[in-house]
Each structure stands twice: as C-alpha cells, then as structure tokens.
Short mmCIF file of C-alpha atoms (C1' of nucleotides) in Angstrom, two decimals:
data_model
loop_
_atom_site.label_atom_id
_atom_site.label_comp_id
_atom_site.label_asym_id
_atom_site.label_seq_id
_atom_site.Cartn_x
_atom_site.Cartn_y
_atom_site.Cartn_z
CA MET A 1 197.13 78.82 -48.97
CA THR A 2 194.67 81.59 -49.39
CA LYS A 3 195.29 84.35 -46.76
CA PRO A 4 192.30 85.73 -44.75
CA PRO A 5 191.02 88.91 -46.13
CA THR A 6 192.15 92.16 -44.59
CA ARG A 7 189.90 94.81 -43.11
CA ILE A 8 190.35 96.87 -46.19
CA GLN A 9 189.54 93.99 -48.52
CA LYS A 10 186.35 93.12 -46.61
CA ARG A 11 185.27 96.81 -46.91
CA ASN A 12 186.05 97.30 -50.61
CA ARG A 13 184.64 94.05 -51.72
CA ALA A 14 181.36 94.73 -50.10
CA ALA A 15 181.31 98.14 -51.48
CA ILE A 16 181.76 96.84 -54.96
CA LEU A 17 179.12 94.29 -54.62
CA THR A 18 176.69 96.87 -53.23
CA ALA A 19 177.56 99.26 -56.20
CA GLY A 20 177.39 96.38 -58.73
CA LEU A 21 173.92 95.51 -57.41
CA ASP A 22 172.78 99.11 -57.90
CA VAL A 23 174.13 99.39 -61.30
CA PHE A 24 173.54 96.10 -62.67
CA SER A 25 169.96 95.89 -61.55
CA GLN A 26 169.31 99.12 -63.23
CA PHE A 27 171.04 98.65 -66.70
CA GLY A 28 171.71 94.92 -66.98
CA PHE A 29 175.00 93.31 -67.56
CA ARG A 30 175.97 94.76 -70.89
CA GLY A 31 174.27 98.03 -70.19
CA SER A 32 176.50 98.61 -67.08
CA THR A 33 180.12 99.97 -67.30
CA LEU A 34 183.05 99.34 -64.85
CA ASP A 35 183.35 103.19 -64.55
CA GLN A 36 179.77 103.44 -63.29
CA ILE A 37 180.31 100.69 -60.80
CA ALA A 38 183.68 102.12 -59.63
CA ALA A 39 182.18 105.58 -59.19
CA ALA A 40 179.25 104.06 -57.26
CA ALA A 41 181.72 102.24 -55.03
CA GLY A 42 183.91 105.25 -54.61
CA LEU A 43 186.93 103.60 -56.12
CA SER A 44 188.92 103.97 -59.23
CA LYS A 45 188.42 101.48 -62.16
CA PRO A 46 191.99 99.88 -61.77
CA ASN A 47 191.35 99.68 -58.14
CA LEU A 48 188.11 97.89 -58.63
CA LEU A 49 189.94 95.46 -60.94
CA TYR A 50 192.38 94.79 -58.08
CA TYR A 51 189.55 93.20 -56.07
CA PHE A 52 187.58 91.45 -58.90
CA PRO A 53 189.42 90.20 -61.90
CA SER A 54 186.75 91.22 -64.40
CA LYS A 55 183.29 92.81 -64.84
CA ASP A 56 182.03 89.25 -65.38
CA ALA A 57 183.36 88.22 -62.03
CA ILE A 58 181.61 90.92 -60.19
CA TYR A 59 178.35 90.12 -61.99
CA THR A 60 178.54 86.36 -61.37
CA ALA A 61 179.56 86.86 -57.74
CA LEU A 62 176.47 88.89 -57.10
CA LEU A 63 174.15 86.38 -58.90
CA GLU A 64 175.48 83.34 -57.04
CA ARG A 65 175.46 85.11 -53.67
CA LEU A 66 172.00 86.06 -54.48
CA LEU A 67 170.65 82.64 -55.46
CA GLU A 68 170.46 81.36 -51.99
CA THR A 69 168.71 84.38 -50.64
CA TRP A 70 166.30 84.00 -53.41
CA LEU A 71 165.32 80.38 -52.71
CA ALA A 72 165.15 80.64 -49.00
CA PRO A 73 161.49 81.42 -48.86
CA LEU A 74 160.80 78.27 -50.84
CA HIS A 75 163.07 76.21 -48.72
CA GLN A 76 160.99 77.17 -45.65
CA MET A 77 157.85 75.55 -47.09
CA ASP A 78 157.20 72.72 -44.59
CA LYS A 79 155.53 69.65 -45.67
CA ASP A 80 154.23 68.91 -42.19
CA GLY A 81 152.53 72.38 -41.84
CA ASP A 82 149.03 73.31 -42.68
CA PRO A 83 148.92 73.30 -46.45
CA VAL A 84 147.11 76.53 -47.05
CA ALA A 85 149.15 78.35 -44.35
CA GLU A 86 152.36 77.13 -45.90
CA ILE A 87 151.54 78.14 -49.47
CA VAL A 88 150.09 81.52 -48.50
CA GLY A 89 153.02 82.04 -46.21
CA TYR A 90 155.43 81.34 -48.96
CA ALA A 91 153.78 83.77 -51.28
CA ARG A 92 153.79 86.21 -48.51
CA ARG A 93 157.40 85.90 -47.83
CA LYS A 94 158.08 86.30 -51.51
CA LEU A 95 156.16 89.40 -51.79
CA ASP A 96 158.00 90.73 -48.82
CA MET A 97 161.27 90.03 -50.73
CA SER A 98 160.09 92.08 -53.70
CA ARG A 99 159.20 94.82 -51.38
CA ASP A 100 162.60 94.82 -49.41
CA TYR A 101 164.92 93.67 -52.15
CA PRO A 102 163.62 95.15 -55.45
CA ARG A 103 167.13 95.60 -56.84
CA GLU A 104 167.99 91.98 -56.38
CA SER A 105 164.67 91.12 -57.99
CA ARG A 106 165.42 93.22 -60.97
CA LEU A 107 168.93 91.82 -61.20
CA PHE A 108 167.48 88.43 -61.62
CA ALA A 109 164.78 89.66 -64.01
CA ASN A 110 167.39 91.16 -66.17
CA GLU A 111 169.36 88.10 -66.36
CA ILE A 112 166.40 85.73 -66.98
CA VAL A 113 164.64 87.80 -69.51
CA GLN A 114 167.86 87.83 -71.63
CA GLY A 115 168.08 84.05 -71.45
CA ALA A 116 170.00 83.54 -68.18
CA PRO A 117 173.42 83.28 -70.01
CA HIS A 118 175.17 83.40 -66.65
CA ILE A 119 173.24 81.12 -64.49
CA ALA A 120 171.55 78.60 -66.87
CA ASN A 121 173.17 75.73 -65.18
CA HIS A 122 171.81 76.91 -61.69
CA LEU A 123 168.26 76.98 -63.14
CA SER A 124 168.35 73.48 -64.35
CA GLY A 125 170.20 72.42 -61.28
CA GLU A 126 169.52 73.68 -57.80
CA LEU A 127 166.41 75.52 -58.79
CA ARG A 128 164.95 72.70 -60.68
CA VAL A 129 165.71 70.23 -57.85
CA LEU A 130 164.09 72.43 -55.13
CA VAL A 131 160.99 73.09 -57.26
CA GLU A 132 160.53 69.23 -57.88
CA GLU A 133 160.78 68.70 -54.18
CA LYS A 134 158.18 71.23 -53.21
CA ALA A 135 155.95 70.41 -56.09
CA ALA A 136 155.85 66.86 -54.92
CA ILE A 137 154.70 68.07 -51.49
CA ILE A 138 151.94 70.19 -52.99
CA LYS A 139 150.86 67.46 -55.09
CA GLY A 140 150.46 65.39 -52.06
CA TRP A 141 148.28 67.82 -50.41
CA SER A 142 146.15 67.95 -53.39
CA LYS A 143 145.70 64.21 -53.51
CA ALA A 144 144.88 64.30 -49.84
CA GLY A 145 142.15 66.73 -50.66
CA GLN A 146 143.61 69.34 -48.28
CA ILE A 147 143.78 71.79 -51.12
CA ALA A 148 142.23 72.12 -54.61
CA ASP A 149 143.73 69.91 -57.41
CA VAL A 150 145.94 72.53 -58.99
CA ASP A 151 149.22 71.99 -61.10
CA PRO A 152 151.97 72.47 -58.48
CA HIS A 153 154.51 73.77 -60.90
CA HIS A 154 152.18 76.39 -62.30
CA LEU A 155 151.19 77.33 -58.73
CA ILE A 156 154.75 78.00 -57.88
CA PHE A 157 155.14 79.96 -61.28
CA SER A 158 152.12 82.10 -60.30
CA ILE A 159 153.53 82.87 -56.95
CA TRP A 160 156.76 84.00 -58.61
CA ALA A 161 154.89 86.07 -61.19
CA LEU A 162 152.43 87.65 -58.90
CA THR A 163 155.15 88.76 -56.36
CA GLN A 164 158.08 89.68 -58.57
CA HIS A 165 155.92 91.73 -60.86
CA TYR A 166 155.68 94.48 -58.31
CA ALA A 167 159.58 94.72 -58.11
CA ASP A 168 160.43 94.07 -61.74
CA PHE A 169 157.74 96.17 -63.18
CA ASP A 170 157.61 98.83 -60.46
CA VAL A 171 157.67 101.94 -62.96
CA GLN A 172 154.66 100.45 -64.83
CA VAL A 173 152.78 99.71 -61.51
CA ARG A 174 153.49 103.13 -60.25
CA ALA A 175 152.49 104.85 -63.58
CA VAL A 176 149.09 103.14 -63.42
CA LEU A 177 148.54 103.28 -59.54
CA ASP A 178 148.12 106.43 -57.61
CA THR A 179 149.33 105.09 -54.43
CA ASP A 180 152.91 105.66 -53.32
CA ASP A 181 153.04 102.21 -51.79
CA PRO A 182 151.73 99.54 -54.28
CA PHE A 183 152.48 96.82 -51.70
CA ALA A 184 149.79 97.97 -49.34
CA GLY A 185 147.12 96.66 -51.70
CA ALA A 186 149.25 93.90 -53.17
CA GLY A 187 149.38 92.03 -49.88
CA PRO A 188 145.71 91.54 -49.29
CA PHE A 189 145.05 90.86 -52.94
CA LEU A 190 147.68 88.12 -53.01
CA ASP A 191 146.18 86.60 -49.87
CA HIS A 192 142.78 86.51 -51.57
CA VAL A 193 144.14 85.08 -54.81
CA MET A 194 146.08 82.18 -53.08
CA ARG A 195 143.28 81.32 -50.72
CA SER A 196 140.85 81.37 -53.62
CA ILE A 197 142.69 79.07 -55.94
CA LEU A 198 143.52 76.61 -53.18
CA ARG A 199 140.05 76.23 -51.71
CA PRO A 200 139.12 72.57 -52.43
CA MET B 1 155.39 116.44 -99.47
CA THR B 2 156.46 113.10 -98.18
CA LYS B 3 156.82 110.66 -101.02
CA PRO B 4 155.30 107.23 -100.82
CA PRO B 5 157.66 104.36 -99.86
CA THR B 6 159.10 102.31 -102.63
CA ARG B 7 158.97 98.55 -102.69
CA ILE B 8 162.53 98.34 -101.42
CA GLN B 9 161.85 100.77 -98.70
CA LYS B 10 158.98 98.76 -97.34
CA ARG B 11 160.85 95.45 -97.55
CA ASN B 12 163.99 96.91 -95.85
CA ARG B 13 162.12 98.79 -93.16
CA ALA B 14 160.23 95.80 -92.38
CA ALA B 15 163.43 93.66 -92.29
CA ILE B 16 165.15 96.16 -90.08
CA LEU B 17 162.19 96.21 -87.48
CA THR B 18 162.03 92.38 -87.54
CA ALA B 19 165.87 92.11 -86.92
CA GLY B 20 165.61 94.89 -84.28
CA LEU B 21 162.81 92.97 -82.49
CA ASP B 22 164.99 89.85 -82.55
CA VAL B 23 168.10 91.48 -81.23
CA PHE B 24 166.64 94.09 -78.82
CA SER B 25 164.24 91.52 -77.19
CA GLN B 26 167.35 89.35 -76.55
CA PHE B 27 169.85 91.80 -75.26
CA GLY B 28 167.98 94.99 -74.27
CA PHE B 29 168.62 98.43 -75.80
CA ARG B 30 172.17 99.01 -74.56
CA GLY B 31 173.08 95.37 -75.00
CA SER B 32 172.31 95.41 -78.68
CA THR B 33 174.63 96.81 -81.42
CA LEU B 34 173.85 98.19 -84.81
CA ASP B 35 176.09 95.65 -86.28
CA GLN B 36 174.00 92.80 -84.83
CA ILE B 37 170.76 94.23 -86.14
CA ALA B 38 172.24 94.90 -89.57
CA ALA B 39 173.62 91.38 -89.69
CA ALA B 40 170.23 89.93 -88.80
CA ALA B 41 168.55 92.21 -91.29
CA GLY B 42 170.95 91.26 -94.12
CA LEU B 43 172.17 94.86 -94.49
CA SER B 44 175.26 96.80 -93.96
CA LYS B 45 175.39 99.30 -91.06
CA PRO B 46 175.52 102.36 -93.18
CA ASN B 47 172.56 100.94 -95.23
CA LEU B 48 170.58 100.40 -92.11
CA LEU B 49 171.18 104.01 -91.11
CA TYR B 50 169.81 104.94 -94.45
CA TYR B 51 166.52 103.74 -93.47
CA PHE B 52 166.61 104.71 -89.80
CA PRO B 53 168.34 107.81 -88.48
CA SER B 54 169.75 106.10 -85.42
CA LYS B 55 169.68 103.10 -83.14
CA ASP B 56 167.34 104.91 -80.87
CA ALA B 57 164.92 105.50 -83.71
CA ILE B 58 164.71 101.70 -84.52
CA TYR B 59 164.04 100.96 -80.92
CA THR B 60 161.31 103.56 -80.37
CA ALA B 61 159.68 102.69 -83.65
CA LEU B 62 159.40 99.13 -82.41
CA LEU B 63 158.12 100.07 -79.11
CA GLU B 64 155.43 102.41 -80.32
CA ARG B 65 154.24 100.05 -82.98
CA LEU B 66 154.08 97.46 -80.25
CA LEU B 67 152.16 99.48 -77.63
CA GLU B 68 148.87 99.34 -79.58
CA THR B 69 149.18 95.59 -80.24
CA TRP B 70 149.91 95.15 -76.57
CA LEU B 71 146.86 97.00 -75.28
CA ALA B 72 144.45 95.52 -77.76
CA PRO B 73 143.38 92.64 -75.68
CA LEU B 74 142.45 94.92 -72.81
CA HIS B 75 140.66 97.27 -75.21
CA GLN B 76 138.43 94.33 -76.20
CA MET B 77 137.15 93.96 -72.66
CA ASP B 78 133.34 94.97 -72.92
CA LYS B 79 131.41 96.47 -70.09
CA ASP B 80 128.17 95.02 -71.36
CA GLY B 81 129.50 91.44 -71.70
CA ASP B 82 129.32 88.80 -69.00
CA PRO B 83 131.76 89.86 -66.24
CA VAL B 84 133.53 86.58 -65.63
CA ALA B 85 133.67 85.79 -69.28
CA GLU B 86 135.04 89.25 -70.05
CA ILE B 87 137.88 88.98 -67.61
CA VAL B 88 138.67 85.32 -68.15
CA GLY B 89 138.67 86.12 -71.94
CA TYR B 90 141.04 89.00 -71.41
CA ALA B 91 143.46 86.78 -69.52
CA ARG B 92 143.19 84.23 -72.16
CA ARG B 93 143.94 86.65 -74.93
CA LYS B 94 146.85 88.02 -73.03
CA LEU B 95 148.27 84.44 -72.51
CA ASP B 96 147.88 83.85 -76.20
CA MET B 97 149.89 86.89 -76.87
CA SER B 98 152.69 85.56 -74.68
CA ARG B 99 152.63 82.35 -76.54
CA ASP B 100 152.61 83.90 -79.95
CA TYR B 101 154.67 87.09 -79.47
CA PRO B 102 157.25 86.19 -76.90
CA ARG B 103 159.82 88.45 -78.36
CA GLU B 104 157.48 91.46 -78.15
CA SER B 105 156.81 90.54 -74.58
CA ARG B 106 160.48 90.33 -73.70
CA LEU B 107 161.24 93.67 -75.48
CA PHE B 108 158.59 95.32 -73.22
CA ALA B 109 160.00 93.46 -70.21
CA ASN B 110 163.62 94.56 -70.83
CA GLU B 111 162.27 98.19 -71.28
CA ILE B 112 160.19 98.18 -68.15
CA VAL B 113 162.62 96.46 -65.87
CA GLN B 114 165.30 99.00 -66.56
CA GLY B 115 162.89 101.84 -65.71
CA ALA B 116 161.07 102.42 -69.04
CA PRO B 117 163.31 105.17 -69.98
CA HIS B 118 161.90 105.33 -73.56
CA ILE B 119 158.16 105.03 -72.90
CA ALA B 120 157.68 106.38 -69.39
CA ASN B 121 155.23 108.98 -70.83
CA HIS B 122 153.22 106.28 -72.64
CA LEU B 123 152.79 104.54 -69.29
CA SER B 124 151.47 107.31 -67.54
CA GLY B 125 149.52 108.40 -70.47
CA GLU B 126 147.56 105.91 -72.73
CA LEU B 127 148.23 102.93 -70.51
CA ARG B 128 147.08 104.63 -67.42
CA VAL B 129 143.95 105.99 -68.97
CA LEU B 130 143.03 102.67 -70.52
CA VAL B 131 143.48 100.76 -67.21
CA GLU B 132 141.49 103.45 -65.27
CA GLU B 133 138.65 103.01 -67.73
CA LYS B 134 138.66 99.25 -67.43
CA ALA B 135 139.29 99.38 -63.69
CA ALA B 136 136.11 101.33 -63.28
CA ILE B 137 134.08 98.78 -65.20
CA ILE B 138 135.43 95.95 -63.12
CA LYS B 139 134.67 97.97 -59.95
CA GLY B 140 131.19 98.32 -61.27
CA TRP B 141 130.90 94.58 -61.57
CA SER B 142 132.09 94.05 -58.12
CA LYS B 143 129.62 96.42 -56.53
CA ALA B 144 126.72 94.91 -58.51
CA GLY B 145 127.85 91.56 -56.99
CA GLN B 146 128.61 90.02 -60.32
CA ILE B 147 132.06 89.10 -59.30
CA ALA B 148 133.95 88.99 -55.99
CA ASP B 149 135.06 92.36 -54.42
CA VAL B 150 138.72 92.41 -55.69
CA ASP B 151 140.78 95.42 -56.27
CA PRO B 152 140.59 95.90 -60.03
CA HIS B 153 143.97 97.42 -60.44
CA HIS B 154 145.68 94.48 -58.80
CA LEU B 155 143.44 92.26 -60.66
CA ILE B 156 144.72 93.64 -64.08
CA PHE B 157 148.29 93.51 -62.60
CA SER B 158 147.80 89.79 -61.78
CA ILE B 159 146.70 89.17 -65.38
CA TRP B 160 149.71 90.81 -66.76
CA ALA B 161 152.11 89.05 -64.38
CA LEU B 162 150.61 85.66 -64.82
CA THR B 163 150.63 85.64 -68.62
CA GLN B 164 153.82 87.62 -69.37
CA HIS B 165 155.72 85.43 -66.96
CA TYR B 166 155.62 82.60 -69.46
CA ALA B 167 157.18 84.63 -72.19
CA ASP B 168 159.51 86.75 -70.13
CA PHE B 169 160.87 84.05 -67.94
CA ASP B 170 160.70 81.36 -70.62
CA VAL B 171 164.15 79.98 -69.75
CA GLN B 172 163.38 79.50 -66.16
CA VAL B 173 160.02 77.90 -66.87
CA ARG B 174 161.47 75.56 -69.26
CA ALA B 175 164.40 74.76 -66.94
CA VAL B 176 162.05 73.74 -64.23
CA LEU B 177 159.28 72.02 -66.34
CA ASP B 178 159.79 68.90 -68.43
CA THR B 179 157.24 69.75 -70.91
CA ASP B 180 158.32 71.28 -74.21
CA ASP B 181 155.13 73.38 -74.24
CA PRO B 182 154.65 75.18 -70.95
CA PHE B 183 151.57 76.91 -72.34
CA ALA B 184 149.67 73.64 -72.54
CA GLY B 185 149.39 73.54 -68.63
CA ALA B 186 149.26 77.39 -68.26
CA GLY B 187 146.02 77.75 -70.03
CA PRO B 188 143.79 75.59 -67.75
CA PHE B 189 145.68 76.89 -64.71
CA LEU B 190 145.07 80.48 -65.56
CA ASP B 191 141.42 79.68 -66.08
CA HIS B 192 141.06 78.12 -62.75
CA VAL B 193 142.95 81.00 -61.14
CA MET B 194 140.69 83.62 -62.66
CA ARG B 195 137.53 81.89 -62.08
CA SER B 196 138.46 81.16 -58.45
CA ILE B 197 139.36 84.66 -57.49
CA LEU B 198 136.40 86.14 -59.22
CA ARG B 199 133.68 83.84 -57.68
CA PRO B 200 131.55 86.09 -55.42
"C1'" DT C 1 213.80 102.81 -38.98
"C1'" DC C 2 213.59 99.62 -42.63
"C1'" DT C 3 211.38 96.33 -45.31
"C1'" DT C 4 207.88 93.76 -46.91
"C1'" DT C 5 203.41 93.31 -48.27
"C1'" DG C 6 199.05 95.23 -49.52
"C1'" DT C 7 196.75 99.15 -51.89
"C1'" DT C 8 195.94 102.93 -55.21
"C1'" DT C 9 196.30 105.37 -59.37
"C1'" DG C 10 197.65 107.72 -63.94
"C1'" DA C 11 198.67 106.56 -68.21
"C1'" DC C 12 197.89 103.69 -71.63
"C1'" DC C 13 195.81 100.13 -75.22
"C1'" DA C 14 193.12 97.63 -78.26
"C1'" DA C 15 188.58 96.42 -79.46
"C1'" DC C 16 184.14 98.07 -80.25
"C1'" DT C 17 180.44 101.46 -80.72
"C1'" DG C 18 177.19 104.69 -83.04
"C1'" DG C 19 177.36 107.43 -86.66
"C1'" DT C 20 179.26 110.06 -91.09
"C1'" DC C 21 180.36 110.80 -95.99
"C1'" DA C 22 181.74 110.65 -100.53
"C1'" DA C 23 181.72 107.71 -104.02
"C1'" DA C 24 179.91 103.69 -106.37
"C1'" DT C 25 176.03 100.98 -107.86
"C1'" DC C 26 171.50 100.09 -109.03
"C1'" DA C 27 166.58 100.77 -110.79
"C1'" DA C 28 163.34 102.96 -113.42
"C1'" DC C 29 161.57 105.79 -116.57
"C1'" DG C 30 161.41 108.81 -120.69
"C1'" DC D 1 170.25 104.48 -124.56
"C1'" DG D 2 170.88 108.13 -120.81
"C1'" DT D 3 169.61 110.50 -116.96
"C1'" DT D 4 167.81 111.01 -112.51
"C1'" DG D 5 166.98 109.50 -108.27
"C1'" DA D 6 167.19 105.76 -104.95
"C1'" DT D 7 170.21 102.44 -102.77
"C1'" DT D 8 174.47 100.51 -101.09
"C1'" DT D 9 179.08 100.47 -99.45
"C1'" DG D 10 184.07 100.88 -97.88
"C1'" DA D 11 186.66 103.80 -95.46
"C1'" DC D 12 186.72 106.57 -91.76
"C1'" DC D 13 186.03 109.06 -87.11
"C1'" DA D 14 185.63 110.30 -82.23
"C1'" DG D 15 183.96 108.43 -78.02
"C1'" DT D 16 183.52 104.66 -75.06
"C1'" DT D 17 184.71 100.13 -73.04
"C1'" DG D 18 187.00 96.37 -70.43
"C1'" DG D 19 191.37 95.72 -69.15
"C1'" DT D 20 196.79 96.23 -68.30
"C1'" DC D 21 200.81 97.95 -65.96
"C1'" DA D 22 204.51 99.98 -63.83
"C1'" DA D 23 205.04 103.04 -60.52
"C1'" DA D 24 203.65 105.49 -56.54
"C1'" DC D 25 201.72 105.06 -52.02
"C1'" DA D 26 200.24 103.23 -47.31
"C1'" DA D 27 200.47 99.71 -43.37
"C1'" DA D 28 202.48 97.16 -40.31
"C1'" DG D 29 205.64 93.99 -38.49
"C1'" DA D 30 210.65 93.21 -37.33
#
DNA sequence: TCTTTGTTTGACCAACTGGTCAAATCAACG
DNA sequence: CGTTGATTTGACCAGTTGGTCAAACAAAGA
C-alpha cells in the first residue's frame, strides 16, 4: 500500500542524495554531519529527516544505488568478444568512470578503506559472484593461449587499482603532476600496461 | 632547554602513537575519538592529553613520522643500477610495505582520499621533489633504450596503485579471493606486470 | 470554501566530543 | 624519611551531533 512519490518527494529525495554524495565522499560517513548535508541540499535538518529516517539510511541508499553503476563496466565484459579488446575495453570504461564519477569512487574508497562496515555482505555476495564469473572467462582465454597466463583475480584487481587511483588519490596525483588533466596521460599509459601484460 | 624524556614518557608516547595508528587507520581522523585512542593505549583521556596537546597533534605526529618510512623505498631507487631491476625492486619493496604495514597504508589512504587536509604541503613539497628526481632517472633509462618508453610519472603511480591496493582495499580483496594470503599471488603478478610494461 | 493530506520548521533533547583543571598520587633522589 | 617534580585522574565544561515533536504551513481535491 505504498503511495507513489509526489513531485516534491522526487525532487527532495534526489537533492538529498546528491548532497549526501558530495559530503560523504569528501568526509566519509562519520566525518559528515546531517547539518552539512541538509545545507548542501538546501533543506533544514528536520526536513531532511522527513525524507530519510536517519543519516545511516541516506548513506546506505547511496551505496546500494551506486553498486550497480559501479559493477556495470565489468558486467559488459563479453566472453565471446576479442579477449584483449574486452579486457582493455573494461579497463578503459573503468578509467572513464573514475574521470566522470570521482565522488562515487571516493565514496566507495572511504567505505572500503574503513573496512566496508555497511556493505560487507555485498562484497562477498554480488561482487564476489560477478568477479568469479568473469575470472573464469579470463582463465579460459589464458588456457586457449589468446592472452598471457596471468592470474585473473589479480588482473581484475590491477584494473581496479590503476583506474580508481586517479579518482581516489586525486590530490596526490595533482600535487605530483603539473598537468591540470591527469587523465590525459593516464589513458594511453593504461592501454600500454594492459596490452603489455596480456601479450602471450 | 628541553629535558630528555623519561622512561615513562617514552613508553606512553609510543603507546599513544601505536594506539592512534590503530584507531585512525580504521576510522579516519574525524571518525576517531580520543576516548577510543586512550582506551587502546591503556590510558585515561586526560592522561593522554598530558602527552599530546590535542587530537590533531597525535594525528600529525603519526603522519609526519610515517612520511619518511613511506618514501624510503623510492629513495632507494638507484640511477646507476640495472633499470628493470631497480624498478621491479622498488615495486617489490612497496608491496612488502603494504603487507607489513597495512595500517600505515590505510592511514595514508584515509588522509589522501579526504583531500589530504593535514599534509597537502608535504605532497607538493618533499613528495613532489622526490618523484620529480626519480622520474627524470626513469626518463633517462627510456631515452637510452634500456626500458620501454613509458611515462615515468604514471609508471610511479601504477606502482603505488598496484601495491597499496592490497592494503587499502584489503576487505574487498579478501571478500573476492578465497586465499587467506592475497600477497602470495600478488607478488608474482606484480613482477609480471612490471617486467611486461618495461620490456623495450 | 473547507478539509485532508503532505510538507516544513523552531525549539528542544540526550549523548558524545575535544579539551581543561585542580587535586591526588607516584617516583626518584638527596 | 621528606621533598620535588612527574604522572594520573575525577569532575567538569562548552560545543556539536543525530534525532524528536508539536505546531505551523502549503496543496489540492471535494
């Protein structure tokens, strides 16, 4: 018997989630306050709690909505495609996500570094299953001699690490680099890395 | 006219720093409380503040003491050594640090992900200078044809990313992997990656 | 218009936080 | 032992935090 959300509900819920993404990705869960989020969303704190029952609820809503977006690039990896192209393509899409959704990346980074207290079950659930499936595909390519014999799990980790690094450690990258666009150099480099390690 | 620290001072300061490392690396700066740290150090909160003037002081003391340890592996890279061996060796040492000092790695990760508010100056100072120096060496090796023509900055980033990933995203790695020791597979994989991308 | 339902807010609260302070306790040395 | 300085603590404080609530306010249909 849940009623359909009104226009105002849609607008305010969206505003809160956007504000939450901004704040949580910058300060982590405990480092963020409801006042900050409310201010960023242009609402009063009680009004914010009219739409979400608690701080935790906003945070987990964000994380769960994000998980699918985050796994999409890996889902796309096609066992019937060209092995190198599929893997390089995945890495490429992941790098694009770091460029286009750095806040989302940092939100995840914050959560995982601190032990993933809110999404531990998703990690050993959906994520694990998906990785297992794709790792098997990669293993098959290796055995068929289409790519080098690399450990598929560590290959996937390396793609995560190499791409998310640019979003998660953005300040460090920018402190070291002169460029105002670190991704300009990151793209070709990532391409080189992936092709090199996959060459049979 | 600063007096030498007593036995008790040494012990308690060390205990506080260890406790601080434990707590800060798990919850970040804002997510950690003095009570937590005091409890972990086996001291009362006022006693803790007898040795350090503030929460901030403990945190920055930790970070600065850590920075040198953290940069040591890169310092060791020798321009007169064998190029591939030097770079692979650096990556190896960095991976060892992630294995042996995961809390330190996470402390840094927490700080950097949240914009490095406490050590921004160190990043654009010491770190930047060191990276610049080593990048020049790597560039030289590339030009001499001793290694492939890779962007030295992104090469260094890739080593940071690939090694720290195992410490910083430990829960994720363990959720996906079956092994109880992710580093067992990480070592050989990292070796393969580095040698592949450096092959001229 | 009235009424019902959805929305917003000011005032408030209890728990927690970083930090202070005076007084108590301890250690060491003459 | 007594004294001096180092160490420890209970009580306390002001500011912040997540969250509540009744009352005020808007929207919209009858």
